[in-house]
Amino acid sequence: MSTTSPVNEKSAVEERPHHEHHHTSHMDAETRAIANADAKLSNPLRGIPHDRLMADVEIFAQERGLTHLLPELKKGALVAQDSTCHNHLDMFSEEDKRILTEEVTHRWRQTPTLYYMVVMSSLAAAVQGMDEAVINGAQIIYPTQFGIGDPNSKRDSWLVGLVNSAPYLCCATLSCWMTHPLNHYLGRKKTIFITCMISFLTCIWSGLTNTWWHLFIARFFLGFGIGPKSATVPVYTAECSPAPIRGALVMMWQMWTAFGIALGDLIDLVFYFIPDTPGVTGLNWRLMLGSAGIPGLIVCLQVLFAPESPRWLISKGRYEDAFNELCRLRFSRVQAARDLYYIHVLLEAENEMKQGRNRVVEMFTIPRNRHAALASWVVMFGQQFCGVNVIAYYSSNIFLASGFSQVSALASSLGFGALNWLFALPAVFTIDTYGRRNLLLFTFPCMAICLLITGFSFWSTSETGRVAGVSIGIYLFAIFYSPGEGPVPFTYSAEAFPLYIRDIGMSFATATTWFWNFVLSITWPSLILAFKPQGAFGWYAAWCCILWVLILLFVRETKGKTLEELDQVFAIPLGTHAAYGLRQIPYGIKKFVLFQNPVPEQLYQLESDSEVSSTRGDEKARKEVKDDVDKTNV
């Protein structure tokens, strides 16, 4: 298969005026190689002459038994190479032109099958959130029944934390690392089916337990339904979605996980009032835990009728099946042929990049990759140690301790879940408007203040003041968390790594967040016992401040940057970027405290001339393709 020629190895950094050289550094040879690989993987068809491209398509059709699709494949290959070529080539019908144009101008006008897939993926994310939320309400009831309900006992505090954190212990140690083999051998659909079925069965199992260690075992096995699903569903969504709305649909994972948390909190409140029946004690908390499995069962029934990932089918050599699934997901056969051929050449290029390379080692030994891994680790670690899941898992206990009744505590937890979901909705727009780094730098100090308000409110001698302070602190925390540290980590990690190690990088990032999720959830009951609420919330407020510094120094901005530009951004030495971060502090004071108008330093400024040159080159290439097609038609 023909591939594009390497991109110009000279970095845009090298073309800048001399006075800008202190801001950046030249890319080393390894980073230039990654930039070349990224350029090839970003569009392997770029730069291939028309005659050669058509010959490649014919060979591809013959080798894969797709000669009956040759006219569609030729059109599709041209559109894959240049998404605007249909506007000036006569071989495209008016219907083709309309559909390909509306794909951009009316990007949310998609097939019913695609939206069916989106609904299923959203439900799978809601399963994730419910799994996390129902234990929040159940834990104010079941510990007493199991003999581990003494809040002043160190043993009981650790055991409650162990039971609550059991799924995340499984995710960090076992289930996350099963994602690749499950997806490789079973595909996306079957992996989602199996993990959702595990979620359903283990949730029912959890509701039938009668000892704390039995509940621990059931919830540990629940981790096998959480870990692989959390990595598979976003990938499945990305592989089925058209490019114009792919990012927005992948981001839905975080938003609908927040919805699942709110739904779980609502179920906790509703089921609390269910009385015991003869021979069954704790029916309310048993129904809480069992109910989290119902959305998983619905997903299992849905996924049987959903399309399989075309990319996975192509990786297994099932090209005819992949084309049929793409026809279900797209409006026209030209779109399906375009995506089929593009996925094929992309997989060919990826396999070529992977040969003879240890990608796990290169993730840490090559500076460009190591900088991305460090930034990804910071934001994933920060998603846990900002303290959000302390509230998500233990808010009912926190409200109880502040003076609420059990019913009021569950209702207040529902308020947190609802705010967490509602303020995740604007994140779809703010993340690309204000930038990932800026959102984090703004929201982390605000979250620290909210945690201090929550903790320090426990010193109030007035019950009304204590209750009000805790509620205000927790609710404001949800408002600041949801558009910042909520959606940023998964979005950031998915784009920071170069394409050839992106799957390994995301596995590393996912395992990071689940490990620290486990640490946070197992230690909170003991932290409260040892430091009281004031010290416990102060602990995570301090971590918010530390994380603000880590983000300032080590997290680079990725908003709106191409793959080549990201390689340049992450090639900047760690010390150079840290020094730039420190210089931003006086700039921020002048701008936001003294209300001056200082000139911002542009560390990430890229050479615009190369973009102009690239645009002119694309226009020239389009003209050459049109001339070649016209000659062929004659």
XYZ file of C-alpha atoms in Angstrom:
634
model
C 0.000 0.000 0.000
C 1.377 3.360 -0.961
C 1.902 5.908 1.744
C 2.612 9.596 1.850
C 6.099 10.962 1.782
C 7.560 12.139 5.093
C 6.712 15.634 6.224
C 9.362 18.301 6.316
C 11.531 17.460 9.295
C 12.397 21.070 10.004
C 10.401 22.196 13.018
C 8.368 25.357 12.872
C 10.279 26.306 16.000
C 13.471 26.500 13.971
C 11.900 28.990 11.561
C 11.097 31.578 14.222
C 12.987 34.797 14.722
C 16.037 34.595 16.936
C 14.409 36.487 19.819
C 11.804 33.710 20.175
C 14.302 30.870 20.479
C 14.477 31.089 24.267
C 10.804 30.118 24.465
C 11.186 26.771 22.717
C 13.766 24.276 21.572
C 14.429 22.303 18.431
C 12.771 18.924 18.233
C 15.285 16.138 18.672
C 15.609 13.323 16.143
C 13.238 11.028 18.030
C 10.536 13.688 18.202
C 10.946 14.478 14.497
C 10.466 10.774 13.801
C 7.280 10.847 15.868
C 6.138 13.949 13.953
C 6.727 12.089 10.680
C 4.776 9.100 12.008
C 1.943 11.346 13.186
C 1.801 13.056 9.790
C 1.547 9.685 8.091
C -1.072 8.429 10.522
C -3.095 11.664 10.400
C -3.821 11.023 6.697
C -1.862 8.235 4.984
C -3.367 9.247 1.615
C -2.004 12.788 1.580
C 0.260 13.493 -1.379
C -0.505 10.356 -3.422
C -1.033 11.183 -7.129
C -4.465 10.459 -8.583
C -3.402 7.642 -10.948
C -1.479 5.882 -8.222
C -4.359 6.240 -5.761
C -6.832 4.734 -8.237
C -4.440 1.847 -8.962
C -4.063 1.209 -5.233
C -7.847 1.127 -4.841
C -8.184 -1.421 -7.653
C -5.533 -3.666 -6.074
C -7.244 -3.317 -2.692
C -10.651 -4.260 -4.155
C -9.228 -7.328 -5.883
C -7.295 -8.549 -2.840
C -10.270 -8.130 -0.491
C -12.972 -9.452 -2.819
C -14.654 -6.062 -3.129
C -14.565 -5.545 -6.901
C -18.347 -5.116 -6.892
C -17.774 -1.976 -4.808
C -15.031 -0.516 -7.022
C -16.938 2.611 -8.222
C -17.874 3.545 -4.635
C -14.349 2.761 -3.384
C -12.757 5.058 -5.985
C -15.042 7.908 -4.997
C -14.490 7.137 -1.331
C -10.702 7.139 -1.671
C -10.766 10.573 -3.307
C -12.952 11.988 -0.526
C -10.722 10.351 2.109
C -7.715 12.063 0.546
C -9.459 15.432 0.182
C -12.776 15.984 1.957
C -13.749 18.810 -0.422
C -12.988 17.124 -3.765
C -16.648 16.279 -4.393
C -17.334 19.977 -4.966
C -15.222 20.124 -8.144
C -15.253 16.573 -9.572
C -17.972 15.534 -12.045
C -17.828 11.854 -11.068
C -19.891 12.652 -7.948
C -23.658 12.758 -8.372
C -25.767 15.580 -7.014
C -26.972 13.229 -4.260
C -23.353 12.415 -3.326
C -22.495 16.104 -3.176
C -25.531 16.901 -1.039
C -24.820 14.165 1.508
C -21.088 14.919 1.723
C -21.772 18.644 2.137
C -24.467 18.158 4.775
C -22.064 15.927 6.698
C -20.247 19.156 7.583
C -22.988 21.789 7.444
C -25.560 19.674 9.328
C -23.236 17.506 11.344
C -25.896 16.341 13.826
C -28.106 15.014 11.020
C -27.125 11.345 11.292
C -28.646 7.915 10.708
C -31.031 6.325 13.247
C -28.514 3.491 13.690
C -25.821 5.918 14.798
C -28.107 7.502 17.363
C -29.184 4.040 18.496
C -25.493 3.365 19.140
C -25.176 6.696 20.994
C -28.128 5.844 23.263
C -26.591 2.461 24.046
C -23.204 4.029 24.807
C -24.855 6.646 27.022
C -26.659 3.918 28.965
C -23.367 2.071 29.406
C -21.872 5.261 30.851
C -24.900 5.633 33.134
C -24.249 2.077 34.387
C -20.791 3.274 35.377
C -22.198 6.227 37.318
C -24.891 4.192 39.046
C -22.353 1.589 40.144
C -20.467 4.407 41.857
C -23.513 6.143 43.366
C -25.738 3.443 44.881
C -23.103 2.503 47.467
C -23.333 6.114 48.664
C -26.848 5.582 50.015
C -26.467 1.919 50.967
C -23.497 2.560 53.255
C -25.570 4.520 55.781
C -27.559 1.313 56.376
C -25.644 -1.921 55.685
C -22.562 -1.416 57.963
C -24.722 -1.598 61.109
C -26.372 -4.798 59.880
C -22.953 -6.357 59.154
C -21.434 -5.317 62.484
C -18.994 -2.761 61.042
C -21.016 0.379 61.713
C -19.099 1.924 64.634
C -17.856 5.297 63.310
C -15.286 5.525 66.132
C -13.690 2.135 65.387
C -10.541 2.084 63.256
C -11.278 -1.507 62.227
C -14.818 -0.702 61.116
C -13.673 2.422 59.237
C -11.118 0.449 57.235
C -13.596 -2.349 56.514
C -16.261 0.061 55.240
C -13.639 1.722 53.040
C -12.471 -1.679 51.781
C -15.991 -2.776 50.819
C -16.742 0.526 49.084
C -13.450 0.554 47.161
C -13.473 -3.127 46.137
C -14.475 -2.558 42.469
C -11.703 -0.008 41.966
C -9.106 -2.318 43.503
C -10.119 -4.857 40.846
C -9.978 -2.199 38.091
C -6.492 -1.020 39.034
C -4.941 -4.461 39.518
C -6.752 -6.761 37.072
C -9.691 -5.693 34.944
C -8.224 -2.602 33.214
C -5.379 -4.746 31.914
C -7.894 -7.184 30.415
C -9.281 -4.498 28.094
C -6.886 -5.181 25.218
C -7.231 -8.999 25.075
C -11.028 -8.801 25.436
C -11.289 -6.270 22.614
C -8.751 -8.085 20.461
C -10.438 -11.474 20.560
C -14.105 -10.622 21.146
C -14.597 -7.195 19.561
C -16.274 -4.108 20.995
C -19.871 -5.414 21.031
C -19.121 -8.661 22.837
C -16.818 -6.916 25.329
C -19.578 -4.421 26.166
C -22.104 -7.268 26.412
C -19.925 -9.327 28.758
C -18.954 -6.418 31.015
C -22.542 -5.135 31.280
C -23.737 -8.660 32.059
C -21.064 -8.893 34.778
C -22.305 -5.553 36.144
C -25.895 -6.827 36.188
C -25.088 -10.154 37.872
C -22.689 -8.727 40.453
C -25.114 -5.952 41.410
C -27.816 -8.578 42.040
C -25.229 -10.652 43.920
C -24.324 -7.627 46.074
C -27.958 -7.265 47.111
C -28.057 -10.882 48.312
C -25.015 -10.804 50.629
C -25.187 -11.193 54.417
C -21.627 -10.467 55.606
C -19.194 -7.670 54.931
C -16.615 -9.997 53.363
C -19.260 -11.519 51.086
C -20.241 -8.018 49.943
C -16.546 -7.238 49.411
C -16.166 -10.262 47.121
C -19.291 -9.386 45.134
C -18.173 -5.789 44.663
C -14.638 -6.873 43.765
C -16.070 -8.913 40.888
C -18.128 -5.858 39.924
C -14.764 -4.339 38.957
C -14.565 -6.774 36.028
C -17.677 -5.085 34.673
C -16.396 -1.546 35.277
C -12.759 -1.470 34.131
C -12.898 -2.843 30.556
C -16.211 -1.083 29.893
C -14.797 2.324 30.844
C -12.101 1.969 28.176
C -14.109 0.104 25.525
C -17.258 2.232 25.234
C -15.463 5.534 24.369
C -13.325 3.671 21.807
C -16.397 1.981 20.320
C -18.162 5.345 20.093
C -15.163 6.941 18.384
C -14.838 4.111 15.864
C -18.515 4.276 14.835
C -18.898 8.069 14.776
C -18.285 10.332 11.753
C -15.365 12.710 12.118
C -17.314 16.013 12.460
C -19.032 14.927 15.711
C -16.614 12.277 16.980
C -15.096 14.418 19.733
C -18.481 15.542 21.048
C -19.834 11.980 21.157
C -16.752 10.609 22.919
C -17.061 13.373 25.526
C -20.609 12.159 26.248
C -19.052 9.367 28.337
C -18.210 11.747 31.158
C -21.525 13.619 30.915
C -23.677 10.485 31.077
C -21.533 8.998 33.826
C -22.494 12.110 35.805
C -26.128 11.462 34.858
C -25.771 7.889 36.194
C -24.474 9.257 39.493
C -27.504 11.554 39.767
C -29.842 8.672 38.876
C -28.185 6.445 41.484
C -28.624 9.133 44.131
C -32.304 9.422 43.196
C -32.762 5.659 43.514
C -31.090 5.755 46.943
C -33.664 8.299 48.106
C -36.653 6.405 46.650
C -35.658 2.952 47.937
C -34.792 4.211 51.408
C -38.486 4.156 52.341
C -39.029 0.498 51.379
C -39.643 -1.473 54.611
C -38.197 -4.868 55.445
C -40.256 -7.987 54.758
C -40.454 -11.112 56.920
C -37.144 -12.939 56.631
C -35.414 -10.109 54.697
C -33.575 -7.381 56.591
C -32.148 -4.344 54.864
C -34.399 -4.676 51.819
C -33.890 -0.987 51.047
C -30.104 -1.071 50.693
C -30.284 -4.424 48.895
C -32.580 -2.902 46.281
C -30.259 0.109 46.006
C -27.282 -2.102 45.133
C -29.299 -4.427 42.917
C -30.939 -1.625 40.931
C -27.588 -0.477 39.531
C -27.537 -3.623 37.403
C -30.782 -2.893 35.532
C -29.265 -0.399 33.014
C -26.525 -2.967 32.387
C -29.165 -5.554 31.474
C -30.818 -3.046 29.110
C -27.463 -2.444 27.417
C -26.984 -6.211 27.032
C -30.322 -6.422 25.214
C -29.527 -3.378 23.062
C -26.000 -4.272 22.038
C -27.185 -7.388 20.192
C -28.783 -5.143 17.554
C -26.079 -2.466 17.424
C -23.401 -2.398 14.707
C -19.962 -3.829 15.405
C -16.990 -1.498 15.185
C -15.950 -1.303 11.490
C -12.333 -0.801 12.529
C -12.321 -4.036 14.534
C -13.936 -5.965 11.655
C -11.313 -4.636 9.213
C -8.512 -5.580 11.622
C -9.862 -9.142 11.424
C -10.018 -9.093 7.617
C -13.829 -8.959 7.519
C -14.106 -6.167 4.944
C -17.535 -7.058 3.557
C -19.018 -7.095 7.068
C -17.318 -3.791 7.860
C -18.796 -2.185 4.733
C -22.277 -3.435 5.620
C -21.990 -2.010 9.146
C -20.766 1.315 7.746
C -23.779 1.394 5.425
C -25.961 1.157 8.537
C -24.065 4.010 10.196
C -23.840 6.368 7.203
C -26.379 7.794 4.750
C -24.620 6.786 1.508
C -22.483 3.979 0.134
C -19.830 6.552 -0.860
C -19.462 7.585 2.778
C -19.232 3.921 3.796
C -16.636 3.211 1.075
C -14.626 6.277 2.101
C -14.487 5.203 5.735
C -13.752 1.578 4.794
C -10.775 2.470 2.622
C -9.488 5.140 4.995
C -9.597 2.793 8.017
C -7.770 0.165 5.931
C -4.863 2.418 4.951
C -4.700 3.845 8.464
C -4.378 0.348 9.961
C -1.694 -0.473 7.383
C 0.248 2.637 8.386
C -0.178 1.877 12.112
C 1.100 -1.678 11.678
C 4.094 -0.331 9.783
C 4.852 2.092 12.621
C 4.640 -0.611 15.287
C 7.089 -3.024 13.682
C 10.264 -3.491 15.703
C 9.294 -0.983 18.399
C 8.667 -1.431 22.103
C 5.920 1.134 22.522
C 5.682 0.739 26.309
C 9.386 1.579 26.686
C 9.168 4.446 24.189
C 6.319 6.006 26.165
C 8.805 6.840 28.926
C 12.221 6.986 27.217
C 11.421 9.471 24.419
C 11.079 13.000 25.887
C 8.070 13.966 23.738
C 6.165 10.870 24.896
C 7.345 11.183 28.502
C 6.101 14.775 28.710
C 2.685 13.627 27.448
C 2.631 10.738 29.958
C 3.524 13.095 32.824
C 0.822 15.609 31.876
C -1.724 12.819 31.464
C -0.763 11.362 34.855
C -1.161 14.767 36.522
C -4.681 15.360 35.191
C -5.799 11.754 35.866
C -4.346 11.790 39.385
C -5.955 15.198 39.872
C -9.376 13.879 38.887
C -9.277 11.717 42.012
C -7.231 13.770 44.479
C -9.250 16.920 43.921
C -11.590 15.008 46.258
C -14.616 14.610 43.996
C -15.195 10.924 44.686
C -14.988 11.497 48.429
C -18.236 13.368 47.904
C -19.618 11.005 45.237
C -19.095 7.931 47.463
C -19.552 9.389 50.951
C -21.762 12.477 50.637
C -24.622 10.782 52.522
C -22.332 10.133 55.501
C -20.931 13.669 55.262
C -24.402 15.222 55.334
C -25.378 12.917 58.213
C -22.347 14.034 60.213
C -23.243 17.690 59.652
C -26.667 17.245 61.245
C -28.981 16.057 58.473
C -31.433 13.209 58.996
C -30.947 10.102 56.839
C -33.683 11.154 54.415
C -32.351 14.713 54.190
C -28.823 13.369 53.658
C -29.963 11.224 50.729
C -31.930 14.151 49.260
C -28.892 16.412 49.599
C -26.731 13.800 47.872
C -29.218 13.861 45.019
C -28.673 17.617 44.799
C -24.925 17.056 44.387
C -25.502 14.436 41.685
C -27.913 16.676 39.805
C -25.521 19.650 39.839
C -22.635 17.410 38.798
C -24.638 16.380 35.717
C -26.189 19.749 34.843
C -22.874 21.606 34.923
C -21.238 18.880 32.820
C -23.487 19.902 29.907
C -21.683 23.222 29.187
C -18.354 21.370 29.167
C -19.046 20.300 25.566
C -18.544 23.959 24.590
C -16.214 25.376 27.251
C -13.481 22.767 26.793
C -12.757 23.976 23.247
C -13.451 27.644 24.007
C -11.239 28.290 27.022
C -8.744 25.457 26.666
C -7.960 22.464 28.856
C -5.153 24.030 30.883
C -6.953 27.309 31.513
C -10.077 25.526 32.760
C -7.998 23.524 35.233
C -6.001 26.529 36.427
C -9.223 28.448 37.064
C -11.263 25.684 38.720
C -8.689 24.084 41.049
C -8.339 27.108 43.382
C -12.141 27.401 43.424
C -12.470 23.708 44.365
C -9.913 24.182 47.153
C -11.953 27.059 48.604
C -15.150 24.969 48.386
C -13.528 22.068 50.245
C -12.291 24.427 52.971
C -15.805 25.891 53.318
C -17.193 22.356 53.671
C -14.619 21.234 56.239
C -14.480 24.398 58.307
C -18.291 24.469 58.547
C -18.020 21.525 60.966
C -16.554 23.960 63.525
C -19.827 25.888 63.584
C -21.672 25.586 66.895
C -24.946 26.342 65.139
C -26.534 23.298 63.475
C -28.191 25.530 60.907
C -24.907 27.215 60.059
C -23.083 23.880 59.903
C -25.685 22.337 57.591
C -25.770 25.429 55.364
C -21.973 25.650 55.138
C -21.535 21.967 54.256
C -24.289 22.124 51.616
C -22.962 25.317 50.033
C -19.397 23.993 49.946
C -20.336 20.667 48.356
C -22.733 22.173 45.810
C -20.284 24.871 44.716
C -17.602 22.189 44.436
C -19.810 20.264 41.972
C -20.376 23.432 39.941
C -16.630 24.072 39.556
C -15.631 20.420 39.096
C -18.052 19.490 36.312
C -16.834 21.812 33.519
C -13.145 21.475 34.466
C -11.561 18.417 36.014
C -14.632 16.367 35.069
C -14.289 16.241 31.250
C -10.664 17.380 30.803
C -8.651 14.290 31.923
C -10.076 11.763 29.438
C -10.171 14.326 26.619
C -6.626 15.469 27.348
C -5.183 11.962 27.641
C -6.826 10.900 24.378
C -5.080 13.677 22.415
C -1.742 14.165 24.233
C -0.086 10.920 23.101
C 1.155 10.437 19.533
C -1.050 8.143 17.499
C 1.269 5.134 17.434
C 1.165 4.732 21.255
C -2.251 6.270 21.936
C -3.932 2.983 22.930
C -1.154 2.169 25.410
C -1.183 5.724 26.708
C -4.925 5.568 27.344
C -4.538 2.237 29.170
C -1.908 3.876 31.379
C -4.180 6.874 31.992
C -7.245 4.738 32.771
C -5.340 2.505 35.182
C -3.989 5.645 36.880
C -7.422 7.096 37.572
C -8.853 3.785 38.857
C -5.875 3.131 41.138
C -6.142 6.508 42.834
C -9.916 6.098 42.911
C -9.328 2.977 45.002
C -6.852 4.773 47.292
C -9.240 7.661 47.864
C -12.315 5.523 48.557
C -10.609 3.070 50.946
C -8.893 5.758 53.039
C -11.699 8.306 53.501
C -13.494 6.664 56.489
C -10.175 6.367 58.371
C -9.162 9.888 57.325
C -12.370 11.267 58.817
C -11.760 9.296 62.014
C -8.154 10.448 62.380
C -8.344 14.088 61.222
C -12.055 14.877 61.712
C -13.971 16.430 58.776
C -12.044 19.680 59.051
C -8.672 18.003 58.558
C -9.937 15.495 55.968
C -11.406 18.169 53.714
C -8.372 20.356 54.365
C -6.182 17.474 53.128
C -7.879 17.442 49.724
C -8.006 21.239 49.592
C -4.218 21.178 49.991
C -3.987 18.658 47.159
C -6.027 20.996 44.961
C -3.394 23.681 45.584
C -0.549 21.248 44.871
C -2.258 20.098 41.697
C -2.663 23.717 40.581
C 1.133 24.057 40.749
C 1.684 20.748 38.934
C -0.708 21.804 36.163
C 0.969 25.205 35.891
C 4.412 23.601 35.496
C 3.846 20.350 33.623
C 0.508 20.369 31.743
C 0.734 21.836 28.243
C -2.203 23.297 26.342
C -3.627 21.049 23.590
C -6.742 23.000 22.529
C -7.157 23.417 18.780
C -3.743 22.037 17.825
C -2.953 19.664 15.002
C -0.910 16.512 15.522
C 2.219 18.206 14.168
C 1.716 21.178 16.486
C 1.196 18.864 19.472
C 4.535 17.213 18.716
C 6.175 20.636 18.885
C 4.329 21.517 22.104
C 5.377 18.317 23.885
C 8.940 18.549 22.517
C 9.548 21.672 24.634
C 11.910 20.631 27.472
C 10.358 20.141 30.896
C 12.471 22.879 32.489
C 11.579 25.377 29.762
C 7.877 24.757 30.201
C 8.092 24.884 34.001
C 9.895 28.235 33.820
C 7.201 29.509 31.455
C 4.552 28.396 33.958
C 6.247 30.307 36.766
C 6.389 33.433 34.592
C 2.628 33.187 34.144
C 2.082 33.894 37.864
C 3.093 37.599 37.745
C 1.204 37.893 34.450
C -1.935 36.543 36.126
C -1.545 38.900 39.086
C -1.194 41.914 36.790
C -4.164 40.920 34.638
C -6.678 39.546 37.135
C -5.703 41.266 40.406
C -4.281 44.640 39.344
C -6.505 44.805 36.207
C -3.599 45.806 34.007
C -3.235 44.736 30.371
C 0.115 42.901 30.127
C 1.237 41.257 26.882
C 0.919 37.465 27.212
C 3.923 35.291 26.442
C 3.252 32.910 23.532
C 5.215 29.766 24.337
C 3.086 27.688 21.953
C 3.116 30.172 19.057
C 3.536 28.227 15.817
C 4.733 29.320 12.412
C 1.706 30.518 10.465
C 3.590 30.596 7.183
C 3.782 26.817 7.162
C -0.012 26.707 7.465
C -0.392 29.090 4.528
C 2.059 26.996 2.521
C 0.155 23.845 3.413
C -3.137 25.442 2.338
C -1.659 26.509 -1.002
C -0.235 23.027 -1.455
C -3.644 21.476 -0.823
C -5.243 23.803 -3.414
C -2.594 22.859 -5.978
C -3.119 19.166 -5.236
C -6.887 19.528 -5.719
C -6.353 21.155 -9.118
C -4.011 18.357 -10.190
C -6.523 15.693 -9.118
C -9.315 17.437 -11.065
C -7.121 17.583 -14.195
C -6.266 13.889 -13.859
C -9.935 12.931 -13.453
C -10.933 15.042 -16.454
C -8.270 13.318 -18.586
C -9.494 9.917 -17.407
C -13.105 10.772 -18.300
C -12.032 11.945 -21.769
